[in-house]
Amino acid sequence: MSSTRVLLLGVLLDGPLHGYEVRRRLEMWGADTWANVAYGSIYHGLGKMADEGLLHRMEEGRGGKTLYEITEAGRAEFMTRLMSHWWEIKPIVDPFQVALTFMDRLSPAELIGAMEARAVQLKAAIGMFGRAIEAKRGHGAPRHIDETLRLNAAQLEAQLDWIGSALERVRNGELP
């Protein structure tokens, strides 16, 4: 929820928005991909932060019609959490690392097949990030949002490079 809180507060820094507008902005940025934002949690998060005094409900409404404005306490919370995200290094949790842990449970043929299939998927995902950047520009997303997509693509490229070298080690009998 920490990242979602930062995103919700950050979106409201430029002025009051309805819950639906907050959601649309996060969708345009692709936050579901790089921040794991569950769009269903947005309205709950906005309401909770309003109850905590981080947001002010300017107008009450149903179905995303409530208008929210960030408070001074919300701005302070945003800055504290934002700087924490810049300074704290946390592990990237990826289920693929669980698969690596048990790579020895696969036959060499199964492992090679899985690695080759993953390489194909990684290449496709990397290509999609490039197309997503172009699409977001067409919809007016801020240029700095492109960097989240570039970082994701770079992480996938690093994984693709690793798979290339690991495949060679599997084929040579060095792994698992």
Backbone as numpy.savetxt, mean C-alpha at the origin, in Angstrom:
# Nx Ny Nz CAx CAy CAz Cx Cy Cz
-3.71 -0.18 11.31 -4.54 1.03 11.31 -3.68 2.28 11.31
-2.45 2.19 11.77 -1.58 3.36 11.85 -1.41 4.04 10.49
-1.13 3.24 9.46 -0.97 3.82 8.12 -2.28 4.39 7.61
-3.36 3.70 7.89 -4.67 4.19 7.46 -4.99 5.52 8.15
-4.66 5.63 9.43 -4.90 6.89 10.15 -4.12 8.03 9.50
-2.86 7.77 9.17 -2.04 8.81 8.54 -2.65 9.21 7.20
-3.08 8.24 6.43 -3.68 8.54 5.13 -4.97 9.36 5.28
-5.83 8.94 6.20 -7.10 9.65 6.38 -6.86 11.08 6.85
-6.00 11.23 7.84 -5.70 12.58 8.33 -5.03 13.41 7.24
-4.09 12.79 6.52 -3.36 13.51 5.48 -4.24 13.99 4.34
-5.20 13.17 3.97 -6.12 13.57 2.89 -6.93 14.80 3.31
-7.21 14.91 4.59 -8.04 16.02 5.08 -7.23 17.29 5.37
-5.92 17.25 5.20 -5.10 18.44 5.48 -5.45 19.62 4.58
-5.87 19.33 3.36 -6.15 20.40 2.40 -7.55 20.98 2.51
-8.36 20.42 3.38 -9.70 20.96 3.56 -10.72 19.86 3.82
-11.91 20.26 4.27 -12.96 19.29 4.61 -13.39 18.47 3.41
-13.70 17.20 3.69 -14.19 16.30 2.65 -15.25 15.38 3.24
-16.13 14.91 2.37 -17.07 13.87 2.76 -16.31 12.54 2.77
-16.81 11.57 3.51 -16.18 10.26 3.56 -15.99 9.66 2.18
-16.99 9.84 1.32 -16.90 9.31 -0.03 -15.74 9.96 -0.79
-15.54 11.26 -0.61 -14.45 11.96 -1.29 -13.09 11.48 -0.78
-13.00 11.21 0.51 -11.76 10.66 1.07 -11.47 9.32 0.40
-12.48 8.48 0.33 -12.31 7.17 -0.29 -11.88 7.29 -1.75
-12.54 8.15 -2.49 -12.20 8.33 -3.92 -10.76 8.79 -4.10
-10.32 9.69 -3.25 -8.94 10.18 -3.36 -7.96 9.03 -3.10
-8.21 8.24 -2.06 -7.33 7.11 -1.76 -7.36 6.07 -2.87
-8.52 5.87 -3.46 -8.62 4.94 -4.60 -7.79 5.45 -5.76
-7.88 6.76 -6.04 -7.12 7.34 -7.15 -5.62 7.17 -6.91
-5.20 7.25 -5.67 -3.78 7.09 -5.33 -3.35 5.63 -5.35
-4.31 4.70 -5.35 -3.98 3.28 -5.32 -3.57 2.79 -3.94
-4.06 3.43 -2.90 -3.64 3.11 -1.53 -3.98 1.68 -1.13
-4.95 1.07 -1.79 -5.25 -0.33 -1.47 -4.09 -1.24 -1.82
-3.28 -0.85 -2.81 -2.15 -1.66 -3.25 -0.92 -1.45 -2.38
-0.51 -0.22 -2.17 0.75 0.03 -1.49 0.61 0.30 0.00
-0.59 0.54 0.49 -0.76 0.78 1.93 -1.72 -0.21 2.58
-2.23 -1.14 1.78 -3.15 -2.16 2.29 -4.35 -1.54 3.00
-4.89 -0.49 2.40 -6.08 0.16 2.95 -7.31 -0.61 2.55
-8.07 -1.02 3.52 -9.36 -1.66 3.25 -10.38 -0.54 3.17
-10.96 -0.36 2.00 -11.85 0.79 1.80 -13.05 0.76 2.74
-13.45 -0.42 3.16 -14.56 -0.50 4.11 -14.21 0.08 5.48
-12.92 0.17 5.79 -12.51 0.69 7.09 -12.40 2.21 7.11
-12.54 2.85 5.98 -12.40 4.30 5.91 -13.47 5.00 6.74
-14.71 4.63 6.54 -15.80 5.31 7.25 -15.71 5.05 8.76
-15.36 3.83 9.11 -15.17 3.51 10.53 -14.03 4.35 11.11
-12.92 4.42 10.37 -11.77 5.20 10.82 -12.08 6.68 10.98
-12.82 7.24 10.03 -13.20 8.65 10.13 -14.07 8.88 11.36
-15.05 8.01 11.57 -15.93 8.16 12.73 -15.17 8.03 14.04
-14.27 7.07 14.11 -13.48 6.84 15.32 -12.59 8.05 15.61
-11.95 8.59 14.58 -11.08 9.74 14.80 -11.89 10.99 15.15
-13.11 11.08 14.67 -13.98 12.19 15.08 -14.33 12.04 16.55
-14.62 10.82 16.98 -14.91 10.57 18.40 -13.70 10.89 19.28
-12.50 10.71 18.75 -11.26 10.97 19.49 -10.87 12.45 19.47
-11.59 13.25 18.70 -11.27 14.68 18.62 -10.22 15.03 17.58
-9.84 14.08 16.74 -8.86 14.35 15.68 -9.52 14.96 14.45
-10.80 14.70 14.31 -11.60 15.25 13.22 -12.85 15.88 13.80
-13.40 16.83 13.05 -14.66 17.48 13.45 -15.69 17.16 12.37
-16.86 16.72 12.81 -17.96 16.47 11.88 -18.65 17.81 11.61
-18.44 18.34 10.42 -19.03 19.64 10.07 -20.49 19.50 9.71
-20.82 18.40 9.04 -22.20 18.09 8.66 -22.40 16.61 8.87
-23.53 16.22 9.39 -23.86 14.81 9.58 -24.62 14.31 8.36
-24.34 13.08 8.00 -25.05 12.50 6.87 -24.88 11.00 6.87
-25.57 10.35 5.97 -25.49 8.89 5.85 -24.83 8.53 4.54
-24.22 7.34 4.51 -23.64 6.82 3.27 -22.49 7.66 2.74
-21.61 8.11 3.62 -20.47 8.92 3.18 -20.79 10.38 3.04
-21.93 10.81 3.50 -22.35 12.20 3.35 -21.87 13.09 4.50
-21.27 12.50 5.54 -20.76 13.30 6.64 -19.52 14.05 6.17
-19.48 15.33 6.47 -18.35 16.18 6.08 -17.39 16.28 7.26
-16.12 15.90 7.02 -15.11 15.89 8.07 -14.07 16.97 7.83
-13.61 17.55 8.95 -12.54 18.54 8.91 -11.51 18.13 9.96
-10.25 18.26 9.63 -9.20 17.89 10.58 -9.08 18.98 11.65
-8.85 18.56 12.88 -8.68 19.51 14.00 -7.18 19.73 14.23
-6.86 20.65 15.12 -5.45 20.88 15.46 -4.85 19.62 16.09
-5.64 18.93 16.92 -5.16 17.67 17.50 -4.91 16.64 16.39
-5.74 16.64 15.36 -5.56 15.75 14.22 -4.30 16.08 13.44
-4.04 17.38 13.27 -2.81 17.80 12.58 -1.57 17.35 13.36
-1.62 17.49 14.68 -0.50 17.06 15.51 -0.31 15.55 15.42
-1.41 14.82 15.48 -1.36 13.35 15.36 -0.78 12.95 14.00
-1.21 13.63 12.95 -0.70 13.35 11.60 0.81 13.53 11.56
1.30 14.66 12.05 2.75 14.94 11.99 3.54 13.93 12.82
3.04 13.58 13.99 3.74 12.61 14.83 3.85 11.27 14.13
2.74 10.80 13.59 2.73 9.49 12.92 3.50 9.53 11.59
3.40 10.64 10.88 4.13 10.77 9.62 5.63 10.67 9.86
6.13 11.42 10.84 7.56 11.38 11.12 7.99 10.00 11.63
7.12 9.35 12.37 7.40 7.99 12.83 7.58 7.06 11.64
6.72 7.20 10.63 6.83 6.36 9.43 8.13 6.62 8.68
8.61 7.87 8.69 9.87 8.19 8.02 11.07 7.60 8.77
11.03 7.61 10.08 12.20 7.26 10.88 12.26 5.80 11.30
11.14 5.12 11.40 11.14 3.73 11.88 11.21 2.76 10.70
12.14 1.84 10.80 12.24 0.79 9.78 11.55 -0.44 10.33
10.56 -0.89 9.62 9.81 -2.07 10.03 9.93 -3.12 8.94
9.88 -4.38 9.33 9.99 -5.43 8.31 8.81 -5.39 7.34
9.11 -5.71 6.12 8.06 -5.84 5.11 7.52 -7.26 5.24
6.28 -7.37 5.56 5.67 -8.69 5.75 5.13 -9.17 4.41
5.70 -10.26 3.93 5.31 -10.80 2.64 5.12 -12.31 2.78
3.94 -12.82 2.48 3.71 -14.27 2.59 4.67 -15.10 1.75
5.27 -14.49 0.74 6.24 -15.21 -0.09 7.41 -15.71 0.76
7.76 -14.98 1.81 8.87 -15.43 2.66 8.50 -16.71 3.40
7.23 -16.90 3.67 6.79 -18.17 4.26 7.03 -19.29 3.26
6.71 -19.04 2.00 6.95 -20.05 0.97 8.44 -20.37 0.87
9.30 -19.36 0.97 10.75 -19.60 0.92 11.21 -20.48 2.07
10.60 -20.30 3.23 10.97 -21.07 4.41 10.80 -22.57 4.17
9.82 -22.92 3.35 9.53 -24.33 3.10 9.86 -24.76 1.67
10.75 -24.06 1.02 11.12 -24.43 -0.35 11.72 -25.84 -0.39
12.28 -26.28 0.72 12.87 -27.62 0.75 11.82 -28.73 0.74
10.57 -28.37 0.90 9.49 -29.37 0.90 9.00 -29.66 -0.52
9.51 -28.91 -1.49 9.13 -29.12 -2.89 10.23 -29.90 -3.60
9.82 -30.67 -4.58 10.82 -31.34 -5.42 11.50 -30.25 -6.26
12.70 -30.53 -6.77 13.34 -29.53 -7.63 12.45 -29.10 -8.80
11.75 -30.03 -9.40 10.87 -29.69 -10.53 9.72 -28.78 -10.08
9.12 -29.10 -8.91 8.04 -28.25 -8.39 8.56 -26.85 -8.05
9.72 -26.80 -7.44 10.30 -25.51 -7.06 10.64 -24.67 -8.29
11.24 -25.30 -9.28 11.56 -24.57 -10.52 10.27 -24.08 -11.18
9.25 -24.92 -11.24 7.97 -24.50 -11.83 7.35 -23.34 -11.07
7.39 -23.40 -9.75 6.83 -22.31 -8.93 7.62 -21.03 -9.13
8.93 -21.14 -9.17 9.77 -19.94 -9.33 9.58 -19.32 -10.72
9.51 -20.16 -11.74 9.29 -19.63 -13.10 7.92 -18.96 -13.20
6.90 -19.57 -12.58 5.56 -18.97 -12.61 5.56 -17.64 -11.87
6.27 -17.59 -10.74 6.33 -16.34 -9.98 7.05 -15.26 -10.79
8.09 -15.63 -11.51 8.81 -14.66 -12.33 7.89 -14.06 -13.39
7.06 -14.88 -14.00 6.10 -14.39 -14.99 5.13 -13.40 -14.33
4.62 -13.76 -13.15 3.69 -12.87 -12.45 4.37 -11.57 -12.03
5.61 -11.65 -11.59 6.34 -10.43 -11.20 6.52 -9.50 -12.38
6.89 -10.05 -13.53 7.06 -9.22 -14.73 5.75 -8.53 -15.10
4.66 -9.25 -15.01 3.35 -8.66 -15.33 3.01 -7.56 -14.33
3.25 -7.80 -13.05 2.94 -6.79 -12.03 3.80 -5.54 -12.21
5.06 -5.72 -12.54 5.95 -4.57 -12.77 5.43 -3.74 -13.93
5.00 -4.41 -14.99 4.42 -3.70 -16.14 3.16 -2.95 -15.78
2.34 -3.54 -14.88 1.10 -2.88 -14.47 1.39 -1.60 -13.69
2.47 -1.58 -12.92 2.80 -0.36 -12.18 3.10 0.78 -13.15
3.80 0.50 -14.23 4.08 1.54 -15.22 2.79 2.08 -15.83
1.88 1.19 -16.16 0.60 1.63 -16.72 -0.22 2.38 -15.68
-0.14 1.96 -14.42 -0.89 2.63 -13.35 -0.41 4.07 -13.17
0.88 4.29 -13.29 1.41 5.66 -13.16 0.81 6.55 -14.24
0.79 6.06 -15.45 0.21 6.85 -16.55 -1.27 7.11 -16.32
-2.01 6.10 -15.86 -3.44 6.25 -15.62 -3.71 7.26 -14.50
-2.92 7.22 -13.46 -3.12 8.15 -12.33 -2.83 9.58 -12.76
-1.85 9.77 -13.60 -1.58 11.12 -14.12 -2.79 11.63 -14.90
-3.39 10.75 -15.67 -4.56 11.12 -16.45 -5.74 11.51 -15.59
-5.77 11.03 -14.36 -6.87 11.35 -13.45 -6.48 12.43 -12.43
-5.34 13.06 -12.62 -4.96 14.17 -11.77 -4.33 13.83 -10.44
-3.83 12.61 -10.28 -3.16 12.26 -9.01 -1.87 13.07 -8.90
-1.52 13.50 -7.70 -0.27 14.26 -7.53 0.93 13.44 -7.97
1.95 14.12 -8.49 3.14 13.44 -9.02 3.86 12.61 -7.96
3.85 13.08 -6.71 4.58 12.34 -5.68 3.94 10.98 -5.38
2.69 10.79 -5.75 2.04 9.49 -5.57 2.70 8.45 -6.48
3.25 8.92 -7.61 3.97 8.01 -8.51 5.09 7.29 -7.77
5.69 7.95 -6.79 6.83 7.35 -6.09 6.44 6.10 -5.31
5.23 6.05 -4.80 4.80 4.83 -4.10 4.74 3.67 -5.08
4.29 3.95 -6.29 4.22 2.90 -7.30 5.62 2.51 -7.77
6.50 3.50 -7.91 7.88 3.20 -8.31 8.59 2.35 -7.26
8.36 2.65 -5.98 8.96 1.86 -4.91 8.45 0.43 -4.95
7.15 0.25 -5.14 6.59 -1.10 -5.25 7.19 -1.85 -6.43
7.31 -1.17 -7.56 7.90 -1.81 -8.74 9.35 -2.20 -8.47
10.10 -1.33 -7.79 11.50 -1.64 -7.48 11.60 -2.84 -6.55
10.68 -2.96 -5.60 10.68 -4.12 -4.70 10.39 -5.40 -5.48
9.47 -5.32 -6.42 9.17 -6.50 -7.24 10.34 -6.83 -8.16
11.01 -5.80 -8.69 12.19 -6.03 -9.53 13.30 -6.70 -8.74
13.48 -6.30 -7.48 14.49 -6.94 -6.62 14.14 -8.42 -6.42
12.86 -8.71 -6.23 12.44 -10.10 -6.05 12.65 -10.89 -7.34
12.38 -10.25 -8.47 12.59 -10.90 -9.77 14.07 -11.21 -9.98
14.94 -10.26 -9.63 16.39 -10.49 -9.72 16.81 -11.67 -8.84
16.26 -11.70 -7.61 16.59 -12.80 -6.70 16.15 -14.13 -7.29
14.93 -14.17 -7.83 14.42 -15.42 -8.41 15.33 -15.88 -9.54
15.79 -14.94 -10.36 16.69 -15.32 -11.46 17.95 -16.01 -10.96
18.56 -15.47 -9.93 19.79 -16.08 -9.40 19.47 -17.36 -8.62
18.36 -17.38 -7.88 18.00 -18.57 -7.11 17.63 -19.72 -8.05
16.97 -19.42 -9.16 16.63 -20.47 -10.13 17.90 -21.17 -10.62
18.91 -20.38 -10.87 20.18 -20.96 -11.32 20.77 -21.88 -10.24
20.69 -21.47 -8.98 21.20 -22.29 -7.88 20.38 -23.58 -7.73
19.06 -23.51 -7.92 18.23 -24.72 -7.86 18.61 -25.67 -8.99
18.76 -25.12 -10.18 19.11 -25.96 -11.34 20.49 -26.61 -11.18
21.40 -25.92 -10.48 22.75 -26.46 -10.26 22.82 -27.37 -9.03
21.68 -27.58 -8.37 21.64 -28.44 -7.19 22.15 -27.79 -5.92
22.33 -26.47 -5.92 22.82 -25.75 -4.74 21.69 -25.39 -3.77
20.46 -25.36 -4.25 19.29 -25.09 -3.44 18.28 -26.18 -3.71
17.42 -26.53 -2.86 17.35 -26.17 -1.45 18.32 -26.93 -0.60
